[in-house]
Coordinates of C-alpha atoms (C1' of nucleotides) in Angstrom, one line a residue:
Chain D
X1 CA -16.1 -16.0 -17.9
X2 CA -17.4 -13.3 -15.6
X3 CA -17.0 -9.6 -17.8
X4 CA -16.4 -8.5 -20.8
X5 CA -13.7 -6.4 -18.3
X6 CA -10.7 -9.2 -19.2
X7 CA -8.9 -6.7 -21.2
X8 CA -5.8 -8.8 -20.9
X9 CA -5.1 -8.4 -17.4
X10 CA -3.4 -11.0 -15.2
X11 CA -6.0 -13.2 -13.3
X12 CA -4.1 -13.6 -10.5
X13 CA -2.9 -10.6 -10.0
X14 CA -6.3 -8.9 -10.4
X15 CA -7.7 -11.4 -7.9
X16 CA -5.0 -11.3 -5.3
X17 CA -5.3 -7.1 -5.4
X18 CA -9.1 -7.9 -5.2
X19 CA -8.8 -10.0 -1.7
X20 CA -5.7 -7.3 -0.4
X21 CA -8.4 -4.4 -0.6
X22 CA -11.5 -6.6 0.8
X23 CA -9.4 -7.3 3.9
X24 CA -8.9 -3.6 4.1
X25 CA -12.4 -2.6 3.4
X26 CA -13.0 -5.5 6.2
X27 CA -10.8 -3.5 9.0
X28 CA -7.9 -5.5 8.3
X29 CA -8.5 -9.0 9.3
X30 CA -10.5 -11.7 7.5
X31 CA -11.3 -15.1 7.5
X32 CA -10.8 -17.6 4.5
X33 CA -15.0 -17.9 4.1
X34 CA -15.5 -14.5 4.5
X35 CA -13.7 -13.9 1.9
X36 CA -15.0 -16.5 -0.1
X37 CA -18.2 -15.1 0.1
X38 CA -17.5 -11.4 -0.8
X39 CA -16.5 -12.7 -4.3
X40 CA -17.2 -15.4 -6.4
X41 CA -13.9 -17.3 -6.1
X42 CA -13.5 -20.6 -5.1
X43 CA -12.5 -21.3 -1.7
X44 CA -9.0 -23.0 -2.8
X45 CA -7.9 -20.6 -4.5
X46 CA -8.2 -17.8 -2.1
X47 CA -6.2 -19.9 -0.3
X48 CA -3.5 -20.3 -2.4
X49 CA -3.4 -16.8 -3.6
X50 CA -3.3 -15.8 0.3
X51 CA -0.8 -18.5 0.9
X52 CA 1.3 -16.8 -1.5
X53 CA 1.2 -13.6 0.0
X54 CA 1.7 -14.8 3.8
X55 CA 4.9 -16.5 2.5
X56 CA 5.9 -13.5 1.0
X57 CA 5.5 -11.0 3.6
X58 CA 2.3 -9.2 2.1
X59 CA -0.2 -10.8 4.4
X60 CA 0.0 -12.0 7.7
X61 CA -2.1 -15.2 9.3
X62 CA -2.9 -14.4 12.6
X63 CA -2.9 -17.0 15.4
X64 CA -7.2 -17.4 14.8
X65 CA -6.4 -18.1 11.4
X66 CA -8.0 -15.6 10.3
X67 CA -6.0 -13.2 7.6
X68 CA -4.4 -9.5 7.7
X69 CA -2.6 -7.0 5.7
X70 CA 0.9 -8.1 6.1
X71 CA 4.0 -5.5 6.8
X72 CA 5.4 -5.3 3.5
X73 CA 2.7 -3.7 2.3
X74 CA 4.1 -0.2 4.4
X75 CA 6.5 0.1 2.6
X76 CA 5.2 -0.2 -1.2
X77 CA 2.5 2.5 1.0
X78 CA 4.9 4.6 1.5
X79 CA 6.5 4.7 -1.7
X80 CA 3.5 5.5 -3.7
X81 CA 3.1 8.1 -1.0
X82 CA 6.6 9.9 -1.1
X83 CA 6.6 10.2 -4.6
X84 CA 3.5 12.6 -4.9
X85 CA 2.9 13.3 -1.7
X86 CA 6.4 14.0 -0.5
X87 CA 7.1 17.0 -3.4
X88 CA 3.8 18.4 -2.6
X89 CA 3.9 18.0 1.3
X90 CA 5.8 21.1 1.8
X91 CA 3.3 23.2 -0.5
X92 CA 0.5 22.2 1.7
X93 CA 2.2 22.9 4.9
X94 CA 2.8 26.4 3.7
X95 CA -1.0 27.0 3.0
X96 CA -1.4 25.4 6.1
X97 CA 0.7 28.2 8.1
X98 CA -0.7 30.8 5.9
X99 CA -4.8 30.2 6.4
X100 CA -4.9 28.0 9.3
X101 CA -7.1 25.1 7.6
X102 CA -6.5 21.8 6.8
X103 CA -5.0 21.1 2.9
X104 CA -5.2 18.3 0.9
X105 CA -4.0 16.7 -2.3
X106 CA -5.7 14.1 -3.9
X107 CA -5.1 12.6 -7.5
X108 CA -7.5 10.6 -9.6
X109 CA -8.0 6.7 -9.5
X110 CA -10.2 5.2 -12.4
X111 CA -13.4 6.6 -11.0
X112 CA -12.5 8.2 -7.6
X113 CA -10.2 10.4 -5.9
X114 CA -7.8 9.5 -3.7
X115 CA -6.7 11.0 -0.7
X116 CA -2.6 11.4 -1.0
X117 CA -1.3 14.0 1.9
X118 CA -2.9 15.9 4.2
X119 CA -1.7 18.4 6.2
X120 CA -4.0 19.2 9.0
X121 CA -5.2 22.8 10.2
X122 CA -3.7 23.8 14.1
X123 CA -7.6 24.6 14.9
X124 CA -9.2 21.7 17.0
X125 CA -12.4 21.3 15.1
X126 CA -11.3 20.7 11.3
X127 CA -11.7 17.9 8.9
X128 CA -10.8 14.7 9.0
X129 CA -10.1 13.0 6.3
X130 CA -7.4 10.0 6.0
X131 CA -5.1 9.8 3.7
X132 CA -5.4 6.9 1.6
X133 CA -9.1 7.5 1.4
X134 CA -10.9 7.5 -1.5
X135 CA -13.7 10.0 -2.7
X136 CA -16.3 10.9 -5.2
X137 CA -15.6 13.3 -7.8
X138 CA -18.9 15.1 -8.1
X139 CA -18.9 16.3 -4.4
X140 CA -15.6 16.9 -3.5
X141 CA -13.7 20.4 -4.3
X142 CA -10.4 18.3 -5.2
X143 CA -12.7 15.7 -7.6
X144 CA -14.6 18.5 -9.4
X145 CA -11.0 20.6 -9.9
X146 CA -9.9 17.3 -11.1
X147 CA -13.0 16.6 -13.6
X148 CA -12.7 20.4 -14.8
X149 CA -9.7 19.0 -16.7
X150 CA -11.1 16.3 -18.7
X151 CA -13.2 16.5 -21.5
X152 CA -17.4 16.0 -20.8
X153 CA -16.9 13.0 -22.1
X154 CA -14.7 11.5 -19.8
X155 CA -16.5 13.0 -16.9
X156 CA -19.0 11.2 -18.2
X157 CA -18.3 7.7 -18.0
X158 CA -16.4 8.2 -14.7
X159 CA -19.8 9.6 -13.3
X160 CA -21.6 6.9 -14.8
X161 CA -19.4 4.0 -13.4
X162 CA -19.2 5.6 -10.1
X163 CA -22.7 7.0 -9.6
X164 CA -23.6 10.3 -8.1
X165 CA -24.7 9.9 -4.0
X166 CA -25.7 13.3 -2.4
X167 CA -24.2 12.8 0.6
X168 CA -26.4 16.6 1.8
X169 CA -29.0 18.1 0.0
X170 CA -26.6 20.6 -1.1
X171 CA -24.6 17.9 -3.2
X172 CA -25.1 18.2 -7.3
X173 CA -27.9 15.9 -8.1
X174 CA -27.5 15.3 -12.3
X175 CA -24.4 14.8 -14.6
X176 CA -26.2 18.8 -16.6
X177 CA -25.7 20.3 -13.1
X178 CA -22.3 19.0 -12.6
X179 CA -21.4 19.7 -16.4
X180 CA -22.5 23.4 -15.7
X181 CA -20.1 23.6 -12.8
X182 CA -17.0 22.1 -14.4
X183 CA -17.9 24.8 -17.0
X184 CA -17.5 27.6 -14.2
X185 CA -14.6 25.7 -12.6
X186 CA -12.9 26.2 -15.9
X187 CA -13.5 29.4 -16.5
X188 CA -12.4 30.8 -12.5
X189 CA -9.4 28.4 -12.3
X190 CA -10.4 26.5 -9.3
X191 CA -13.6 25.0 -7.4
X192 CA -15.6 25.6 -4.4
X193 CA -17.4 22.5 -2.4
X194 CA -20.5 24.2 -0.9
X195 CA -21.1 21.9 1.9
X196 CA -21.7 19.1 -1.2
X197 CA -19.9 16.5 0.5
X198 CA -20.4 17.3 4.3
X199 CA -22.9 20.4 6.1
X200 CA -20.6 23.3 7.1
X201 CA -17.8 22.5 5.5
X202 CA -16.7 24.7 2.5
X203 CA -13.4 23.4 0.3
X204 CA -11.8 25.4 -2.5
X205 CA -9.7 23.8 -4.8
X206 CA -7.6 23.8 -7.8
X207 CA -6.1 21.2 -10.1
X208 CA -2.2 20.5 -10.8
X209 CA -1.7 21.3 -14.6
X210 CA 0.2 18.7 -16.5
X211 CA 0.3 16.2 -13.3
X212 CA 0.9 12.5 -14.3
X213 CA -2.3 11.5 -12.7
X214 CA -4.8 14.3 -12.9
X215 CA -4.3 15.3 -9.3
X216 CA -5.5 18.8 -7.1
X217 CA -4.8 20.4 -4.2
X218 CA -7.0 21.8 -1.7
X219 CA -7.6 24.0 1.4
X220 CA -11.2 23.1 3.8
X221 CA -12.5 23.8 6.9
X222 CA -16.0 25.1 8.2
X223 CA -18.2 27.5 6.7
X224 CA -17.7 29.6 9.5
X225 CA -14.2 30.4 8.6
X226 CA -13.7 29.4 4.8
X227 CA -15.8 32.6 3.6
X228 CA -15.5 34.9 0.9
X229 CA -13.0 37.1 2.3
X230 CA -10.8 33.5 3.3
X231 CA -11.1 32.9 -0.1
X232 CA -9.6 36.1 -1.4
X233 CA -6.7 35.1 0.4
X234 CA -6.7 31.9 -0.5
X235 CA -7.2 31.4 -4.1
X236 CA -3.7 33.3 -4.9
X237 CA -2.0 30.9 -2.5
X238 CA -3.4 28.0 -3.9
X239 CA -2.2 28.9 -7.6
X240 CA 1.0 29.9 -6.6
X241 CA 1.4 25.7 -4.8
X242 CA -0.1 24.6 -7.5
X243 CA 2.3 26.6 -9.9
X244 CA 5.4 25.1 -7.6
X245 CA 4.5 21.5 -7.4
X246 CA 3.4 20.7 -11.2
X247 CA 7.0 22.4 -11.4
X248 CA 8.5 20.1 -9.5
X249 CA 6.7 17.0 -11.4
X250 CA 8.0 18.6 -15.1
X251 CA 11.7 17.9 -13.4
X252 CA 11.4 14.1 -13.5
X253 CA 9.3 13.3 -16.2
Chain E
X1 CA 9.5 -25.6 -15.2
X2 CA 10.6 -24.4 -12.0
X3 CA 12.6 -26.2 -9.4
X4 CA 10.2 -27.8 -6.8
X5 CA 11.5 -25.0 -4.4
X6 CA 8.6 -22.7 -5.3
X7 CA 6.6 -24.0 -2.3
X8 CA 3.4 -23.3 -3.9
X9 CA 3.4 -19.9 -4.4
X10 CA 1.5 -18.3 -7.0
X11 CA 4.3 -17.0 -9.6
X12 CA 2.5 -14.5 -11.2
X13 CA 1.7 -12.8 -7.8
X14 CA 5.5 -13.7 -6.8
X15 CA 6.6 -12.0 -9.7
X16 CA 4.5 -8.7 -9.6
X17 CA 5.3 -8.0 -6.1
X18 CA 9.0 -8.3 -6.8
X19 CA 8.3 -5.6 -9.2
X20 CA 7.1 -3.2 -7.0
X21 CA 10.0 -3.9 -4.6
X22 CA 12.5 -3.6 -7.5
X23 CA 10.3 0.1 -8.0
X24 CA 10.5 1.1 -4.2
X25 CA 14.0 0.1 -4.4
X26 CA 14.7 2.1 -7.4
X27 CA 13.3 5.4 -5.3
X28 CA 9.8 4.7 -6.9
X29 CA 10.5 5.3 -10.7
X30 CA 11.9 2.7 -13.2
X31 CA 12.0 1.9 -17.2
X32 CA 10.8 -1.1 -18.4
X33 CA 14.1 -2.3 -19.5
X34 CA 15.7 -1.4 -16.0
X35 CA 13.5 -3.5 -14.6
X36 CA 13.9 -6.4 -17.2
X37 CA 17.6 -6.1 -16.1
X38 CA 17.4 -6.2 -12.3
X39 CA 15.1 -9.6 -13.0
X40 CA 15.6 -12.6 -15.6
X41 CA 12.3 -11.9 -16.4
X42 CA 11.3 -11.5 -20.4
X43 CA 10.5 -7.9 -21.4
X44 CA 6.9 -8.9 -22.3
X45 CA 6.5 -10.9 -19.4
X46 CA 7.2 -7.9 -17.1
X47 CA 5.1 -5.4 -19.3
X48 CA 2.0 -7.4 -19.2
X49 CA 2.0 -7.7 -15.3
X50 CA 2.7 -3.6 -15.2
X51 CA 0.1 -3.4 -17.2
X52 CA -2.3 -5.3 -14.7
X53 CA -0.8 -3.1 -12.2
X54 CA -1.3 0.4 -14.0
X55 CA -5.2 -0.5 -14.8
X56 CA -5.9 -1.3 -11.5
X57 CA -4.0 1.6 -10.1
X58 CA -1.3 -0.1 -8.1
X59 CA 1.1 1.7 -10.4
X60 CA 1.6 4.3 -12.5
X61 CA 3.0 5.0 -16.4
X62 CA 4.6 8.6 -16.4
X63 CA 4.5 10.6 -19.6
X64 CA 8.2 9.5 -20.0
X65 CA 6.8 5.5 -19.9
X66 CA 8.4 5.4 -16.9
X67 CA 6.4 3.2 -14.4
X68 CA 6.2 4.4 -10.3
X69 CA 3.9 2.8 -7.6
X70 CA 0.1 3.7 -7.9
X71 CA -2.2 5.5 -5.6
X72 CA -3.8 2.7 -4.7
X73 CA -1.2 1.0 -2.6
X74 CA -1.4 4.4 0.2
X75 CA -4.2 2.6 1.4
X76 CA -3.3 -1.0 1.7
X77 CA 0.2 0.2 3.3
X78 CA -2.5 2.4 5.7
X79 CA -4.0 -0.5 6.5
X80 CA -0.9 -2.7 7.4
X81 CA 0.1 0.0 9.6
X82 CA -2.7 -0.5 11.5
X83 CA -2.4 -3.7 12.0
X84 CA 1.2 -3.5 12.9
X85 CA 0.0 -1.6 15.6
X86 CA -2.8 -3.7 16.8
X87 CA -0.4 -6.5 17.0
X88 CA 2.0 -4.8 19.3
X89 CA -0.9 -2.8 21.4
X90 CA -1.5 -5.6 23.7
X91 CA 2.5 -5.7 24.5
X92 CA 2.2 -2.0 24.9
X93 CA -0.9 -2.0 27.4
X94 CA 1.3 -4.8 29.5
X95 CA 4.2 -2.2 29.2
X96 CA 1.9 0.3 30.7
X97 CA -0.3 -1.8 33.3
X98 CA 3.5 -2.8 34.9
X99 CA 5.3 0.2 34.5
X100 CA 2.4 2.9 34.7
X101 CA 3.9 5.2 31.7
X102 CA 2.6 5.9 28.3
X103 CA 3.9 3.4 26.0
X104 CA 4.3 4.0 22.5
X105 CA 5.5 2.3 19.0
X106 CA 7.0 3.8 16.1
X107 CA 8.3 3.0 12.6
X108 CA 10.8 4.7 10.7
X109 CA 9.2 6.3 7.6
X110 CA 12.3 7.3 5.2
X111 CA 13.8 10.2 7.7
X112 CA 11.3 10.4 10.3
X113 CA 9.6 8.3 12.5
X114 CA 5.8 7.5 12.4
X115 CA 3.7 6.5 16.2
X116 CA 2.5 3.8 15.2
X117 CA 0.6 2.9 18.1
X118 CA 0.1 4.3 21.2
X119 CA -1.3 2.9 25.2
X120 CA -1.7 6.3 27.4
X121 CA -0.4 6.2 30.9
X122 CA -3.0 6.5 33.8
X123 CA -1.2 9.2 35.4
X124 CA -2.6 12.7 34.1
X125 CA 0.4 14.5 33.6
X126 CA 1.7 12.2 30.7
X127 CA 3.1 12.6 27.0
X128 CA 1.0 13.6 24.3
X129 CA 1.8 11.7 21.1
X130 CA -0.8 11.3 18.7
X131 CA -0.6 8.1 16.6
X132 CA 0.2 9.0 13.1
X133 CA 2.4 11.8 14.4
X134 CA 6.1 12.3 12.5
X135 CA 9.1 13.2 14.7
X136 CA 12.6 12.9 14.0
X137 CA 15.2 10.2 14.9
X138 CA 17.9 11.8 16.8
X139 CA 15.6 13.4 19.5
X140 CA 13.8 10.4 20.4
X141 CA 13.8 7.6 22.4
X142 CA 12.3 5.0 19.3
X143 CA 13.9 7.0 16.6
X144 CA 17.5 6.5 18.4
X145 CA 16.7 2.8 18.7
X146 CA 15.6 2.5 15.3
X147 CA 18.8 4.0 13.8
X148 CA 20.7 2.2 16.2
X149 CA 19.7 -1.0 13.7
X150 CA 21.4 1.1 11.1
X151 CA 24.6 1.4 9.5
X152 CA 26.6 4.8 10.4
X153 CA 26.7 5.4 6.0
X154 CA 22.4 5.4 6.7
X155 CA 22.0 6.9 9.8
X156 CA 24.5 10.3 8.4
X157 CA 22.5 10.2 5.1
X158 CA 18.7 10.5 6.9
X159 CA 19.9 12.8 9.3
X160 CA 21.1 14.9 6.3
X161 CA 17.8 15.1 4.5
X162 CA 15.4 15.2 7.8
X163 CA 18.1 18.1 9.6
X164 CA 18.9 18.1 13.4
X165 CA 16.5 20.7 14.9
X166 CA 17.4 20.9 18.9
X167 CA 13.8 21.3 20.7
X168 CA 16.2 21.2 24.0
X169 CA 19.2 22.2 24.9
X170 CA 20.0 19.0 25.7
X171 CA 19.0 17.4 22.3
X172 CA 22.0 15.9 20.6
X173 CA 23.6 19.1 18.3
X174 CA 25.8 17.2 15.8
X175 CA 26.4 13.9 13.9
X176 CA 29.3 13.0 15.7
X177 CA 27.1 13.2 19.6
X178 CA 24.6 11.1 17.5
X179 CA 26.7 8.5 16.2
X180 CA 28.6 8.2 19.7
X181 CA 25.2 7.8 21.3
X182 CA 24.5 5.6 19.1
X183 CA 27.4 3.2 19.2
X184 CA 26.5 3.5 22.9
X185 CA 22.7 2.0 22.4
X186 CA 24.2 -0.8 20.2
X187 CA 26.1 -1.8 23.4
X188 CA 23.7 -1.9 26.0
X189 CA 20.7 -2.6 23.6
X190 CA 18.6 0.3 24.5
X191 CA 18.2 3.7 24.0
X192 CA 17.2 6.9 26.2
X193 CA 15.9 10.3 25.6
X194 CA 16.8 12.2 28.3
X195 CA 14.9 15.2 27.7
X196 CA 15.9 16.3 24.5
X197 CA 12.7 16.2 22.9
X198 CA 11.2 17.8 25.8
X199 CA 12.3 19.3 28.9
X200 CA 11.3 16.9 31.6
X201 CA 10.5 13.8 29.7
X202 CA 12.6 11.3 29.7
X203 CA 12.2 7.7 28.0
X204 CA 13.4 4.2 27.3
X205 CA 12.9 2.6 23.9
X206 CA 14.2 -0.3 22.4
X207 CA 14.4 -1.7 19.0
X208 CA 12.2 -4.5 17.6
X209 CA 14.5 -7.2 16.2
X210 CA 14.3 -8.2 12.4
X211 CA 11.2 -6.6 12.0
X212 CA 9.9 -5.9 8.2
X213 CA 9.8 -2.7 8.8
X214 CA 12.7 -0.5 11.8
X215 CA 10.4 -0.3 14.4
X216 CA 10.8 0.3 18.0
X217 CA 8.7 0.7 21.1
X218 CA 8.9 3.0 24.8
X219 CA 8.1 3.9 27.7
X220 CA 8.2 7.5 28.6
X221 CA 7.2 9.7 31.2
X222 CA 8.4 12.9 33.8
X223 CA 11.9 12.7 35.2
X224 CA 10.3 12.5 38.3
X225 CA 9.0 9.1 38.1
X226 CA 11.2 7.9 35.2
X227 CA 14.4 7.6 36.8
X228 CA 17.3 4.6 36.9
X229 CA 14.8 2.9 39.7
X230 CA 12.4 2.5 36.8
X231 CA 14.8 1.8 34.3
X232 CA 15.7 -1.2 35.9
X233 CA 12.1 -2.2 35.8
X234 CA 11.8 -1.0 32.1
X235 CA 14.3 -2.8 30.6
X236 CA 13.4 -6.0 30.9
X237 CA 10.5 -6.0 30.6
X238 CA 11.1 -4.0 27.2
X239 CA 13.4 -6.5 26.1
X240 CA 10.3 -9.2 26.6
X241 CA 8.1 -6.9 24.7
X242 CA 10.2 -6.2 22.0
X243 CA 11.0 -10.5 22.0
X244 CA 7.0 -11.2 22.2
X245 CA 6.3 -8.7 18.9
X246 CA 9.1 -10.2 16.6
X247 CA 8.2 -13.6 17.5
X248 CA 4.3 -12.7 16.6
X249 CA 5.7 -11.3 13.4
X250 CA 8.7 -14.2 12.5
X251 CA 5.8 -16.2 12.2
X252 CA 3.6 -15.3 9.2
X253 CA 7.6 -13.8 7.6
Chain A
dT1 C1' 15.9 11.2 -44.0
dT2 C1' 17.8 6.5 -41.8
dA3 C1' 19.5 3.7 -38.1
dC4 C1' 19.0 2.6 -33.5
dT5 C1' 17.1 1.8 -28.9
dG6 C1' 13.5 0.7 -26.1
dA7 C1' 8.3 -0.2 -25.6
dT8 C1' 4.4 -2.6 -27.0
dT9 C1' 1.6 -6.1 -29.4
dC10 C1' 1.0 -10.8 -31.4
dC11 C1' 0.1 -15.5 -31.0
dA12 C1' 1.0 -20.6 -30.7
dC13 C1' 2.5 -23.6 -27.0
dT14 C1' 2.2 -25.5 -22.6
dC15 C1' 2.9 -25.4 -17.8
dA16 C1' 1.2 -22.7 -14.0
dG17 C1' -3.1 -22.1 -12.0
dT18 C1' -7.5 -23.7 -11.2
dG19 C1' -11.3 -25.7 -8.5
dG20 C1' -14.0 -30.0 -7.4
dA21 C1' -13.5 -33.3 -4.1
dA22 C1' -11.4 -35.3 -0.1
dA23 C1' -8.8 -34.9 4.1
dA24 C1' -7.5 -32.5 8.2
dT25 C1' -8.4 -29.5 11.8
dA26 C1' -10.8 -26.4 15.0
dG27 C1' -14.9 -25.5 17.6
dG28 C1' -19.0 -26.6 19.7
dA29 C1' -22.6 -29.4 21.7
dT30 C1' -23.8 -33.3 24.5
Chain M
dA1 C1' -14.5 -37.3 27.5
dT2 C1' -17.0 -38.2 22.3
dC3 C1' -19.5 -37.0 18.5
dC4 C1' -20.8 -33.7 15.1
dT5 C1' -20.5 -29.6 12.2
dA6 C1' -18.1 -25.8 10.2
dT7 C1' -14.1 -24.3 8.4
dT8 C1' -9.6 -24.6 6.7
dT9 C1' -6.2 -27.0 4.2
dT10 C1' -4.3 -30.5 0.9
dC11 C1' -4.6 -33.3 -3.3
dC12 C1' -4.5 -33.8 -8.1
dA13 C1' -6.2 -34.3 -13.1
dC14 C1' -7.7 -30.9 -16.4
dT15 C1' -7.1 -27.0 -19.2
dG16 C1' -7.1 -22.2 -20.4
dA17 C1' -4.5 -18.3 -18.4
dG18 C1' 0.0 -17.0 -18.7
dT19 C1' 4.2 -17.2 -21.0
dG20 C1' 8.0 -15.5 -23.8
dG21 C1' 10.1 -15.6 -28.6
dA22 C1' 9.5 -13.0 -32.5
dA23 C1' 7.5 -9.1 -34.9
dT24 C1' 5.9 -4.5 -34.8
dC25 C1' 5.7 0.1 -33.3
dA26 C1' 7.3 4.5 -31.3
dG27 C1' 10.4 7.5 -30.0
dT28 C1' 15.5 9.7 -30.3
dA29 C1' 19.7 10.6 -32.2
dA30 C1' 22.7 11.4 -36.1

DNA sequence: TTACTGATTCCACTCAGTGGAAAATAGGAT
DNA sequence: ATCCTATTTTCCACTGAGTGGAATCAGTAA
């Protein structure tokens, strides 16, 4: 078979999941050969697995034949949404009011971050960053909060399946320099993205303490504003959300 | 075996999207053994396909065992929002081309609505809705169509958790107004805002029939130039809109 | 402690899923 | 129009991926 990676998954579910997120990563519409030759699946079988999602509701065919997400999907979307997103929503909105930039969250997935709510600064130049999105952890204040929480070890093997791009020249460059960060992200509390992931944009950061998923919160916007003195304000803030929402989580689980 | 009735489908993949329903359903948290009750699935049967789920990140375990819906399915729902709205923008630029007014389409998300899509109006003084946008149901055209598909029992219980904030003073101020108004749309099969969002905006919406998600779509615009003369254009050609997007959709549900 | 409930792992059986090959269909090109 | 090619869809015999009964393990209460 193809990996060592079988671990006792389902096949079919592992491979229908596989062609959902391709047709994403695609822009949301694919045709049956296209898809075919992004993996290493036979062409019949795409078509049955797809089949088996059209009938279902999950995908759609379109008139060209070609294939889409299907409507169904919104609301499973939405439901992994609400349940973190929705508890720490208002949180972020507050921070939002408070400093006037743009506030994430974003919780762990295997080897990235994903993007989970954002609530978006009033200012007309700030971030943009989708929800839904998914990030590095070495050069992103919300991934290196995150990693600050794991041992070296695991930081280790996410880094090394992931790999470490330097998206600027800022951007940590070797797993010693990151491990010397999460070492200072410890011992502060939370995490500063100095431009790592984008020029002139500064993110600080801190992780929720006993989350589920490892997950943080965070608060971003350009260098101009997020300065020392924003962060005096800032960092409090973001304890006292963080403080509130891993509250919240200890009430249902 | 099963009875030939299956069609085709893939039962694995059947079966592990029926368990993220049965999760949504269950407010996005369930036991194992809840779930091997609301199915006649076997205990192991449903814990192995969780388990495909939880290592891919389409759901997730909770300290309590507990499984909820994973990160990983914000994106795919992103992504079929998207294409929700690509299949109605064409319908909406018609809207737009014969009626001249910013046409927009929504979805309800929980207690608010989402813009889905959105076609501007030529005219420079026009609405400004940005897609992705929440707003509530009882003070807008789409979100009065969409709960017009509701039962009263729903309608009172989201208008309980999203509130009834009154942006005009002639937005609707209690239930009672709302479920009158409502009663009224079911009637005549569409709805208006007549400025209670905003003062001077007025708009038509109507409701998408059986689509998998309450959705609606409008036309909106200055009291000036959307009056009963243009509602009598509008509504038609609404109705054909509305007809022309849950056709394109009955055929892939 | 013990008894109980629910979650997880095991493993032999077998039917659901697979994929090569063929048929049907769409899309050009002439 | 007709032929040709590319792509999609259906068919079907083989087989190993998935199943689910039974056993084990982990929590919780008494």
């Amino acid at each position: 078979m193809a990996e060592k990676a079988a671990g006792g998954g389902v096949q079919s579910v592992e491979r229908v999941f596989e062609l959902l997120e391709l047709i994403t990563d695609a822009g949301g519409e694919v045709s049956l050969s296209e898809l075919s030759s992004s993996t290493d699946l036979p062409l019949p079988t795409i078509h049955r697995l797809l089949r088996t999602l059209v009938t279902k509701g999950y995908a759609r065919q379109l008139p060209n034949r070609r294939y889409a997400l299907g409507p169904r999907l919104i609301r499973l979307g939405e439901g992994a949404n609400k349940q973190l997103g929705a508890l720490a929503r208002p949180q972020l909105k507050h921070l939002v009011d408070s400093l006037g930039e743009t506030s994430n969250m974003a919780v762990l997935d295997s080897d990235m971050v994903i993007y989970i709510a954002q609530v978006p600064s009033p200012h007309s130049m700030r971030m943009f960053t989708e929800v839904g999105r998914r990030a590095h952890t070495h050069d992103t204040g919300v991934g290196k909060a995150i990693l600050a929480q794991l041992s070296n070890d695991a930081v280790r093997s996410i880094v090394a399946r992931a790999g470490m791009p330097t998206p600027t020249e800022k951007s940590l460059k070797t797993i010693d320099e990151l491990l010397a960060e999460l070492d200072l992200i410890r011992e502060r509390g939370y995490s500063i993205d100095e431009q790592e992931q984008e020029l002139g944009v500064r993110c600080f950061a801190m992780a929720v303490p006993n989350a589920p998923t490892p997950s943080a919160i965070s608060v971003s916007g350009p260098v101009s504003r997020v300065d020392e003195h924003f962060a005096e304000k800032a960092v409090p803030l973001l304890r006292e959300a963080v403080r509130s929402i891993a509250e919240e989580l200890n009430l249902t689980s």
